[in-house]
PDB file of C-alpha atoms in Angstrom:
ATOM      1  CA  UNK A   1       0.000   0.000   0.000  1.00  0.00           C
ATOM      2  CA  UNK A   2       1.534   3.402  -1.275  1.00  0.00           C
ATOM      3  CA  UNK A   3       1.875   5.811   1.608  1.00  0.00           C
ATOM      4  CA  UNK A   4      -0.312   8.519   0.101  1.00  0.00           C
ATOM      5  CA  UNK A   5      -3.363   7.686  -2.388  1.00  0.00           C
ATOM      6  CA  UNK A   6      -4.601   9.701  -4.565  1.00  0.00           C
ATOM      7  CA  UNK A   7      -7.199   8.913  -7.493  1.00  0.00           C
ATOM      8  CA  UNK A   8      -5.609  10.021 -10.710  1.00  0.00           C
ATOM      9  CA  UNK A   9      -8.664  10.914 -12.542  1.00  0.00           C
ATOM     10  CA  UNK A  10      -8.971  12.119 -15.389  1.00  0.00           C
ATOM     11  CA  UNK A  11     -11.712  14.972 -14.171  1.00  0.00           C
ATOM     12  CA  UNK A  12     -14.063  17.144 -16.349  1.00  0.00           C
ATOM     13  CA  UNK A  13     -16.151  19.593 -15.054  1.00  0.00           C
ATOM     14  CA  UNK A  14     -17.596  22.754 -16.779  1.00  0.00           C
ATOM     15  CA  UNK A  15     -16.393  26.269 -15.931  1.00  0.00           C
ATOM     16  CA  UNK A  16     -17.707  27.346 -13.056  1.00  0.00           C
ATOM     17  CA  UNK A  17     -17.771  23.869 -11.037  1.00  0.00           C
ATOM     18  CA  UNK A  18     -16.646  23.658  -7.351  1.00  0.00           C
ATOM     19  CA  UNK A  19     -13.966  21.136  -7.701  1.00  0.00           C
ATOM     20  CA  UNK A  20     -12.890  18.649  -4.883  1.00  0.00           C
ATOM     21  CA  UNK A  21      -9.858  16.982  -4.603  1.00  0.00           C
ATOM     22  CA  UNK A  22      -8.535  14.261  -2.489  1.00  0.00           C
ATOM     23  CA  UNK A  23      -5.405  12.525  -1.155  1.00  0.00           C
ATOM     24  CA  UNK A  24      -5.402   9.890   2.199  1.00  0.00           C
ATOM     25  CA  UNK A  25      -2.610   8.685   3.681  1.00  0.00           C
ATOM     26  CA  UNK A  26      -1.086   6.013   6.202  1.00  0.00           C
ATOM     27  CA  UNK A  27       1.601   7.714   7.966  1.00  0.00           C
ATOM     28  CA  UNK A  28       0.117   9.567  10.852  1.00  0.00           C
ATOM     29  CA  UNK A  29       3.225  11.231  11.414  1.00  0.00           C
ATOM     30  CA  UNK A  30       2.702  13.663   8.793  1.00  0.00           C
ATOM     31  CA  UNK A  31       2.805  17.540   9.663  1.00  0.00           C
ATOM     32  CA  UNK A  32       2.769  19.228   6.634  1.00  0.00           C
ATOM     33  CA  UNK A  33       0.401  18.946   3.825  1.00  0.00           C
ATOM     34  CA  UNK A  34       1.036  20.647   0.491  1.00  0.00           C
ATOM     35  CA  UNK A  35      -1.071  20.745  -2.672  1.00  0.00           C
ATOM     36  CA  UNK A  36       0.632  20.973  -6.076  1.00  0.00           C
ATOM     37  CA  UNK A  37      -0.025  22.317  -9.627  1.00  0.00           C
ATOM     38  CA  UNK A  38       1.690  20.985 -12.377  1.00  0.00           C
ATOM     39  CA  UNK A  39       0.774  22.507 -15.845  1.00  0.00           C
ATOM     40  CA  UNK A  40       1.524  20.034 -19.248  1.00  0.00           C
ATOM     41  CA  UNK A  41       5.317  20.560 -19.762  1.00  0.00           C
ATOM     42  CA  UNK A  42       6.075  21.963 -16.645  1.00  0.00           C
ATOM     43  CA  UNK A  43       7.566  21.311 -13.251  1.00  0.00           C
ATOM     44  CA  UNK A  44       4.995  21.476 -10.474  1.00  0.00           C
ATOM     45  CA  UNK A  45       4.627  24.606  -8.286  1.00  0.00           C
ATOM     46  CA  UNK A  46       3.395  25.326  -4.799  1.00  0.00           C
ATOM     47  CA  UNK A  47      -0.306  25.848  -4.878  1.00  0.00           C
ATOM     48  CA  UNK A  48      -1.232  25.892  -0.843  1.00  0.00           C
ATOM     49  CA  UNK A  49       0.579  23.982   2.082  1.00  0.00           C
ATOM     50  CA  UNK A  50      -1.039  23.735   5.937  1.00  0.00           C
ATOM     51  CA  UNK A  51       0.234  22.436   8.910  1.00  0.00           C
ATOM     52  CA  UNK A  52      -2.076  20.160  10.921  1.00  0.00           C
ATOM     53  CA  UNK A  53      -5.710  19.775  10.922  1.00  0.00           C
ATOM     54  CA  UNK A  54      -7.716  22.606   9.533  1.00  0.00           C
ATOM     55  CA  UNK A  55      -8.414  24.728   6.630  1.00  0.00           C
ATOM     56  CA  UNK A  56      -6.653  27.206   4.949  1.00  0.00           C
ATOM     57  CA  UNK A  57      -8.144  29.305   2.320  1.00  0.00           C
ATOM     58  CA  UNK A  58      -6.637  31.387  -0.506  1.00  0.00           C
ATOM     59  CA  UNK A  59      -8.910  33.102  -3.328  1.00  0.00           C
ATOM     60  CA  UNK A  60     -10.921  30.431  -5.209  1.00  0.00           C
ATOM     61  CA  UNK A  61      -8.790  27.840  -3.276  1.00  0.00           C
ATOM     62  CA  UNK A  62      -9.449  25.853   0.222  1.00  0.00           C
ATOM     63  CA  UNK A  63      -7.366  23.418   1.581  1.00  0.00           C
ATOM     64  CA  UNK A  64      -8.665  20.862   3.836  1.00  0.00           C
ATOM     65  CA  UNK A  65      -6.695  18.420   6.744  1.00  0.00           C
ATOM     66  CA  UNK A  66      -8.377  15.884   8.478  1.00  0.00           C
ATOM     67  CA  UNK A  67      -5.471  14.164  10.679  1.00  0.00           C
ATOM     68  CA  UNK A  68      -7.767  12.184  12.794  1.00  0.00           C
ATOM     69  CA  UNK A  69      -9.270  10.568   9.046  1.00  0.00           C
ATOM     70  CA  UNK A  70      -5.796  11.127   7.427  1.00  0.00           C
ATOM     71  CA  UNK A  71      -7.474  13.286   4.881  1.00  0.00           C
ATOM     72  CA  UNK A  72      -7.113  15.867   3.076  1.00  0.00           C
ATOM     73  CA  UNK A  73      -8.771  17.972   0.603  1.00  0.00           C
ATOM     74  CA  UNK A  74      -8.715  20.480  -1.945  1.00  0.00           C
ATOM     75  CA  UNK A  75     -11.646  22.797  -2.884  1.00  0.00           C
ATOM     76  CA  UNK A  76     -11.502  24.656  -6.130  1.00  0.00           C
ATOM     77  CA  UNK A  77     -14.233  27.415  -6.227  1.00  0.00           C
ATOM     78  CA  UNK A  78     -15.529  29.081  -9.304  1.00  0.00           C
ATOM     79  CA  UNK A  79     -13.021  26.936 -11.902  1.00  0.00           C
ATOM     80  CA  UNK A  80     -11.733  28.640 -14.692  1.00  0.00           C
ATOM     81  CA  UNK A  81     -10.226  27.130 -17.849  1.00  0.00           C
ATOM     82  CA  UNK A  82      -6.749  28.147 -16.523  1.00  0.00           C
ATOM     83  CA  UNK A  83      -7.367  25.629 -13.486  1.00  0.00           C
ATOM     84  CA  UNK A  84      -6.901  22.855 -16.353  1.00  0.00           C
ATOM     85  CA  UNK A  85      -3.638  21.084 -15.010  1.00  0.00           C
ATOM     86  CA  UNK A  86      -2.407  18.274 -12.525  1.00  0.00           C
ATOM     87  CA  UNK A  87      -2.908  18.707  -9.072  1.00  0.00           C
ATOM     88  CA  UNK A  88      -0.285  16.642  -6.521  1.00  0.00           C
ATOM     89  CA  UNK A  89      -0.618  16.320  -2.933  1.00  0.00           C
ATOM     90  CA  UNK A  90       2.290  16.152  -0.766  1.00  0.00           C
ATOM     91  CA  UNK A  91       2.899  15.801   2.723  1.00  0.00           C
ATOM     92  CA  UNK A  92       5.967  15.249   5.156  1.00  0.00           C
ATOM     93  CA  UNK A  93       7.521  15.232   8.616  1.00  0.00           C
ATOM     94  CA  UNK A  94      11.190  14.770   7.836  1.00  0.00           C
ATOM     95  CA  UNK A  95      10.830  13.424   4.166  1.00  0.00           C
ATOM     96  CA  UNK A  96       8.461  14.663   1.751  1.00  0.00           C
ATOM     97  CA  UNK A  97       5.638  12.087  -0.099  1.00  0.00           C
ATOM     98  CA  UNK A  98       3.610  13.430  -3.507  1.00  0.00           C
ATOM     99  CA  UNK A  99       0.487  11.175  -4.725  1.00  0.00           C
ATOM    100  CA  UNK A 100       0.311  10.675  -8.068  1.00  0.00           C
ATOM    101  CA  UNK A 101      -1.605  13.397  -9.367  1.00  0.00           C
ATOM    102  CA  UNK A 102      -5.285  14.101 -10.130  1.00  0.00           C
ATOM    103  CA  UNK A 103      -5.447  15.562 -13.701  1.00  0.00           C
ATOM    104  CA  UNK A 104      -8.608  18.223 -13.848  1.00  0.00           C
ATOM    105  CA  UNK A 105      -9.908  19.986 -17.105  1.00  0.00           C
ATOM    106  CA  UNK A 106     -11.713  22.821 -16.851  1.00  0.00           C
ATOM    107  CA  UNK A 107     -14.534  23.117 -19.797  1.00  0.00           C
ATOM    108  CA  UNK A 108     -15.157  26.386 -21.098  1.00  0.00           C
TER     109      UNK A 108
ATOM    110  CA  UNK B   1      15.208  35.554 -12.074  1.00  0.00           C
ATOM    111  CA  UNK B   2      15.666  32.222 -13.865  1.00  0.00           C
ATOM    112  CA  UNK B   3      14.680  29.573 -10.503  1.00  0.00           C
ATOM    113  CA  UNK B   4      15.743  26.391 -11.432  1.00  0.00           C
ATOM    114  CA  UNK B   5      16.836  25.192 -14.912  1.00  0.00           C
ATOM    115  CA  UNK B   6      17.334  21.791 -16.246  1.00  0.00           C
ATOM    116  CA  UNK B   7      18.793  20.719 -19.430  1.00  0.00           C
ATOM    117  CA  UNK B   8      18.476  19.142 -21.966  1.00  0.00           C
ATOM    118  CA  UNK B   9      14.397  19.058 -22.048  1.00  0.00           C
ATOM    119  CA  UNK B  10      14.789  15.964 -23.668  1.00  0.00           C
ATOM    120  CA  UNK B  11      17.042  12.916 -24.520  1.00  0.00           C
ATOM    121  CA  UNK B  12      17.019   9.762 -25.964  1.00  0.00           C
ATOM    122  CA  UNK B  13      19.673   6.924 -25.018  1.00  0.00           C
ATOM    123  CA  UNK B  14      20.047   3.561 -26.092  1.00  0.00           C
ATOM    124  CA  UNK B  15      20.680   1.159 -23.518  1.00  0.00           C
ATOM    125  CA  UNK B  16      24.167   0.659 -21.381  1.00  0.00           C
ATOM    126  CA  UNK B  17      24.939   4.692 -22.448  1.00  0.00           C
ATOM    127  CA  UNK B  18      25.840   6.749 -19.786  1.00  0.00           C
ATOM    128  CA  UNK B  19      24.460  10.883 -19.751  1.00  0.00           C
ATOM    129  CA  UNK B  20      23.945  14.127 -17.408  1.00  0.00           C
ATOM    130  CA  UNK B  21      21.305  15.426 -16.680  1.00  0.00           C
ATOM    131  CA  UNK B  22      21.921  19.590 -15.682  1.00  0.00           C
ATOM    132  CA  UNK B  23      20.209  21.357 -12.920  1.00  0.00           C
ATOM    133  CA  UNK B  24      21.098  24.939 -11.855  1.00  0.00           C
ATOM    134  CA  UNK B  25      19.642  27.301  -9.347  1.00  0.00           C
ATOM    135  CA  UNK B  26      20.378  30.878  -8.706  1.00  0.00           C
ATOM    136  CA  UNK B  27      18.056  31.543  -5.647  1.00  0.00           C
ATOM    137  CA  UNK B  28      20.757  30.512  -3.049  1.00  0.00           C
ATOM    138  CA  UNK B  29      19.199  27.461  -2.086  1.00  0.00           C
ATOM    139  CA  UNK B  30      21.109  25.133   0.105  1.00  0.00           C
ATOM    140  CA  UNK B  31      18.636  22.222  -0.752  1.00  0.00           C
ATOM    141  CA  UNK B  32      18.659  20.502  -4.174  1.00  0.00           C
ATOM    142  CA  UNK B  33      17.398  17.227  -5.117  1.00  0.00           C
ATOM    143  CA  UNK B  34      16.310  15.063  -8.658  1.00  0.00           C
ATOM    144  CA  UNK B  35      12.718  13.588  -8.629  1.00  0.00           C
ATOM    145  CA  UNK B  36      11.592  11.444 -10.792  1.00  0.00           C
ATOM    146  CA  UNK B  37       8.009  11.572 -12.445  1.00  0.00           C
ATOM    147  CA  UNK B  38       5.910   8.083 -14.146  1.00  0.00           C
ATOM    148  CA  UNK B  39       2.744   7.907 -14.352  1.00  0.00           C
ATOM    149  CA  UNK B  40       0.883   6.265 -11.501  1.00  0.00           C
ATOM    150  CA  UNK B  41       3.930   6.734  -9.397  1.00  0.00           C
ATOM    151  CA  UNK B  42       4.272  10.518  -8.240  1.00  0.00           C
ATOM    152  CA  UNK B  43       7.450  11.543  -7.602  1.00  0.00           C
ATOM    153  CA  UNK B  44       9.890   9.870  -5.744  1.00  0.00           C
ATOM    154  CA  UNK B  45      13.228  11.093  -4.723  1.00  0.00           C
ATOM    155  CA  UNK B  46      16.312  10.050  -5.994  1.00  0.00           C
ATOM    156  CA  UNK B  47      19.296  11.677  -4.277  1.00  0.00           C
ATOM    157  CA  UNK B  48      19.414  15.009  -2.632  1.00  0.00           C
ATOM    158  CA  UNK B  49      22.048  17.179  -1.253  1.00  0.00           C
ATOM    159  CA  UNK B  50      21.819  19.672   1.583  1.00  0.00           C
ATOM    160  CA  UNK B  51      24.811  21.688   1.159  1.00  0.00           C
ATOM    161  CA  UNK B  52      28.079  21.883  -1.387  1.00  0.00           C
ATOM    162  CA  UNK B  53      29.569  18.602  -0.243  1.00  0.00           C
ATOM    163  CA  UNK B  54      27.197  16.652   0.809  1.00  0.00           C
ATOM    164  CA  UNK B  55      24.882  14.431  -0.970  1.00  0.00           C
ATOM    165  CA  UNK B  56      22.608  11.649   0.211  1.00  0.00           C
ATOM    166  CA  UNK B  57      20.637   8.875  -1.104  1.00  0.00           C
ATOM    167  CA  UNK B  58      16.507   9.109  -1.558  1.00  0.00           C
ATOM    168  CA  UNK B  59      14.222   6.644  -2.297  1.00  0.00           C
ATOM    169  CA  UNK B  60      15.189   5.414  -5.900  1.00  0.00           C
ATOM    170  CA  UNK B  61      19.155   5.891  -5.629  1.00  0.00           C
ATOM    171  CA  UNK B  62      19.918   2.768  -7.772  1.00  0.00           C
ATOM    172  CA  UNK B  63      21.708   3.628 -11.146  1.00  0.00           C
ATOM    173  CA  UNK B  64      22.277   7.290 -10.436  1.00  0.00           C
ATOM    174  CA  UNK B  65      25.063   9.371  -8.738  1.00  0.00           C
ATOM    175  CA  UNK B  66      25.267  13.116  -8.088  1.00  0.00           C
ATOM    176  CA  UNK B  67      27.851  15.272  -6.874  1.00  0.00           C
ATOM    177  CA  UNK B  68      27.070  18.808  -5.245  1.00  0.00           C
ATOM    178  CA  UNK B  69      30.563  21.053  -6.083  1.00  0.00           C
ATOM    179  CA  UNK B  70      28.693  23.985  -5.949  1.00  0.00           C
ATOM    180  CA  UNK B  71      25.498  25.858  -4.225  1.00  0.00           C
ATOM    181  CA  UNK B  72      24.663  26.433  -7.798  1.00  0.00           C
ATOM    182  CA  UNK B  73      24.862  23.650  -9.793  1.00  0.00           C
ATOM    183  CA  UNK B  74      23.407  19.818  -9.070  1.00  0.00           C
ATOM    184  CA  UNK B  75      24.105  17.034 -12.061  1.00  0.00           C
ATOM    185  CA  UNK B  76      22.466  14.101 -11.967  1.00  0.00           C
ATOM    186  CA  UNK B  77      24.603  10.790 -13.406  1.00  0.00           C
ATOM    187  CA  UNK B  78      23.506   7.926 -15.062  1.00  0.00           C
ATOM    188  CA  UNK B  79      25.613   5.152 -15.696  1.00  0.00           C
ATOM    189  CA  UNK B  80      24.470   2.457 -17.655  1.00  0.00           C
ATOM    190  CA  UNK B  81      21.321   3.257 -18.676  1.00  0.00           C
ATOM    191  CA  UNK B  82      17.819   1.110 -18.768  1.00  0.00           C
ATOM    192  CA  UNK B  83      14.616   0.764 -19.951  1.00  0.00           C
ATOM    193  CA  UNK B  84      13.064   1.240 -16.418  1.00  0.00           C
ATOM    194  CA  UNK B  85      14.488   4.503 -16.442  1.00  0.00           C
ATOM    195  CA  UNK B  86      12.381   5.958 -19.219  1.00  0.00           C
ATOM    196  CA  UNK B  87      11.180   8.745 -17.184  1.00  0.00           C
ATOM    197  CA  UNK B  88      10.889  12.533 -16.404  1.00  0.00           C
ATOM    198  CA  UNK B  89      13.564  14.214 -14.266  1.00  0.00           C
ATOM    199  CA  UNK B  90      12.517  16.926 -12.088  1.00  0.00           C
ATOM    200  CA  UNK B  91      15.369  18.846  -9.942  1.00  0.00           C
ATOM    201  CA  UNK B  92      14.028  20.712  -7.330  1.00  0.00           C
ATOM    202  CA  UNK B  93      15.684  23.318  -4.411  1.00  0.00           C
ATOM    203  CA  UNK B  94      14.495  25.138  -1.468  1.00  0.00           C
ATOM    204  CA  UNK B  95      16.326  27.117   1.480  1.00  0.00           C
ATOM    205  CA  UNK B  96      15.639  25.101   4.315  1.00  0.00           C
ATOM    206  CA  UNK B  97      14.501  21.063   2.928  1.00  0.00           C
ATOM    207  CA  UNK B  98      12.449  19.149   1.744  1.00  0.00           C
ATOM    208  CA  UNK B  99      10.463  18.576   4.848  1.00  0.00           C
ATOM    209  CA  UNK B 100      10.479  22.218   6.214  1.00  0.00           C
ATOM    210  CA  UNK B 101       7.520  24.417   6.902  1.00  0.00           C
ATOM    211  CA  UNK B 102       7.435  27.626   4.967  1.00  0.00           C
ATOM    212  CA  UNK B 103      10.513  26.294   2.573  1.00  0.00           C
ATOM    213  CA  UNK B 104       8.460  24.994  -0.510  1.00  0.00           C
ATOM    214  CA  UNK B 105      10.448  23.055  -3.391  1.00  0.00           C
ATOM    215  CA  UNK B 106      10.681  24.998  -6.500  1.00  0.00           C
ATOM    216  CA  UNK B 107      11.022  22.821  -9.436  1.00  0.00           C
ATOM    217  CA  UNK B 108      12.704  22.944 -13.134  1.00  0.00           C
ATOM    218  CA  UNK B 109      10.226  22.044 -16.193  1.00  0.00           C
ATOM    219  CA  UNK B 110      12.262  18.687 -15.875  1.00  0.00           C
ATOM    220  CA  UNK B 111      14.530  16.535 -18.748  1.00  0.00           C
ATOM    221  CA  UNK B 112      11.762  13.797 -20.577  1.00  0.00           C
ATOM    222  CA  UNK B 113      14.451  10.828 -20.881  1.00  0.00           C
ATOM    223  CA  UNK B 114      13.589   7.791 -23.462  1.00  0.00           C
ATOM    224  CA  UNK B 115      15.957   4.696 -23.191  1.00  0.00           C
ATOM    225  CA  UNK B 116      15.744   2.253 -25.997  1.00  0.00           C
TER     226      UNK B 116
END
């Protein structure tokens, strides 16, 4: 069993959608969560991190910790086209762990 | 302000060649380290270094060596390459590690690597 599980998709949803995204994991020793975008062609980049349970919100964008579920979430409000990309969880402690990406379009 | 920048974008070897894959940063960063990406898999860490000098094995060291000379630079060596590693290279730095708070990883748009 991989130590962070993440469903790889693909997603459609028509502009405007509230998107959710989801990652679980097994090591309860994880502090810090992270969320990921990773455009075609291009390296990923920092989207949101938290540290423990929680949300954290940012514009159009929630994330979501649920340590006691090992859980966590992110909420994409009001999608736009330009959300169209890969989104990667990651979490660590000492090392860091990345699912394998959820791959969203974004309809016009 | 150029982050982190990997060449060549891509490469094709035949098997038992040996190559290097490039990685610079000019942010300062302490922390470098070579991912690599395949689908299904996420990334997983091949060998990272936390200072000129010192390098360290992740969790797919097998068939690679680095070398950290520099703050700058970060080359990633394969030997005698294989099929299995068909795969994209991402290098990635930050100030403080991997596994720090507040330190994210910036990444390069990574090397797409074929072996025949």
């Amino acid at each position: 069993q991989k130590e962070v599980e993440q469903d790889p998709g693909p997603l459609s949803v028509p502009e405007g959608a509230i998107v959710s995204l989801n990652c679980t994991y097994s090591n309860s020793a994880f502090q810090y969560f992270m969320w990921y975008r990773q455009y075609s062609r291009k390296g990923p980049e920092l989207l949101m991190y938290t540290y423990s349970s929680g949300n954290k919100e940012d514009g159009r964008f929630t994330a979501q910790v649920d340590k006691s579920s090992k859980y966590i979430s992110l909420f994409i409000r009001d999608s736009q086209p330009s959300d169209s990309a890969t989104y990667l969880c990651a979490m660590s402690v000492n090392d860091m762990r990345f699912g394998a990406g959820t791959r969203l379009t974004v309809k016009p | 302000n150029a982050g982190v920048t990997q060449t060549p974008k891509f490469q094709v070897l035949k098997t038992g060649q040996s190559m290097t894959l490039q990685c610079a940063q000019d942010m300062n960063h302490e922390y470098m380290s070579w991912y690599r990406q395949d689908p299904g898999m996420g990334l997983r860490l091949i060998h990272y270094s936390v200072g000129a000098g010192i390098t360290d094995q992740g969790e797919v060291p097998n068939g690679y060596n680095v070398s950290r000379s520099t703050t700058e630079d970060f080359p990633l060596r394969l030997l005698s390459a294989a099929p299995s590693q068909t795969s994209v290279y991402f290098c990635a730095s930050s100030y403080l590690g991997q596994g720090s708070y507040n330190s994210p990883l910036h990444f390069g748009n990574g090397t797409r690597l074929t072996v025949t």
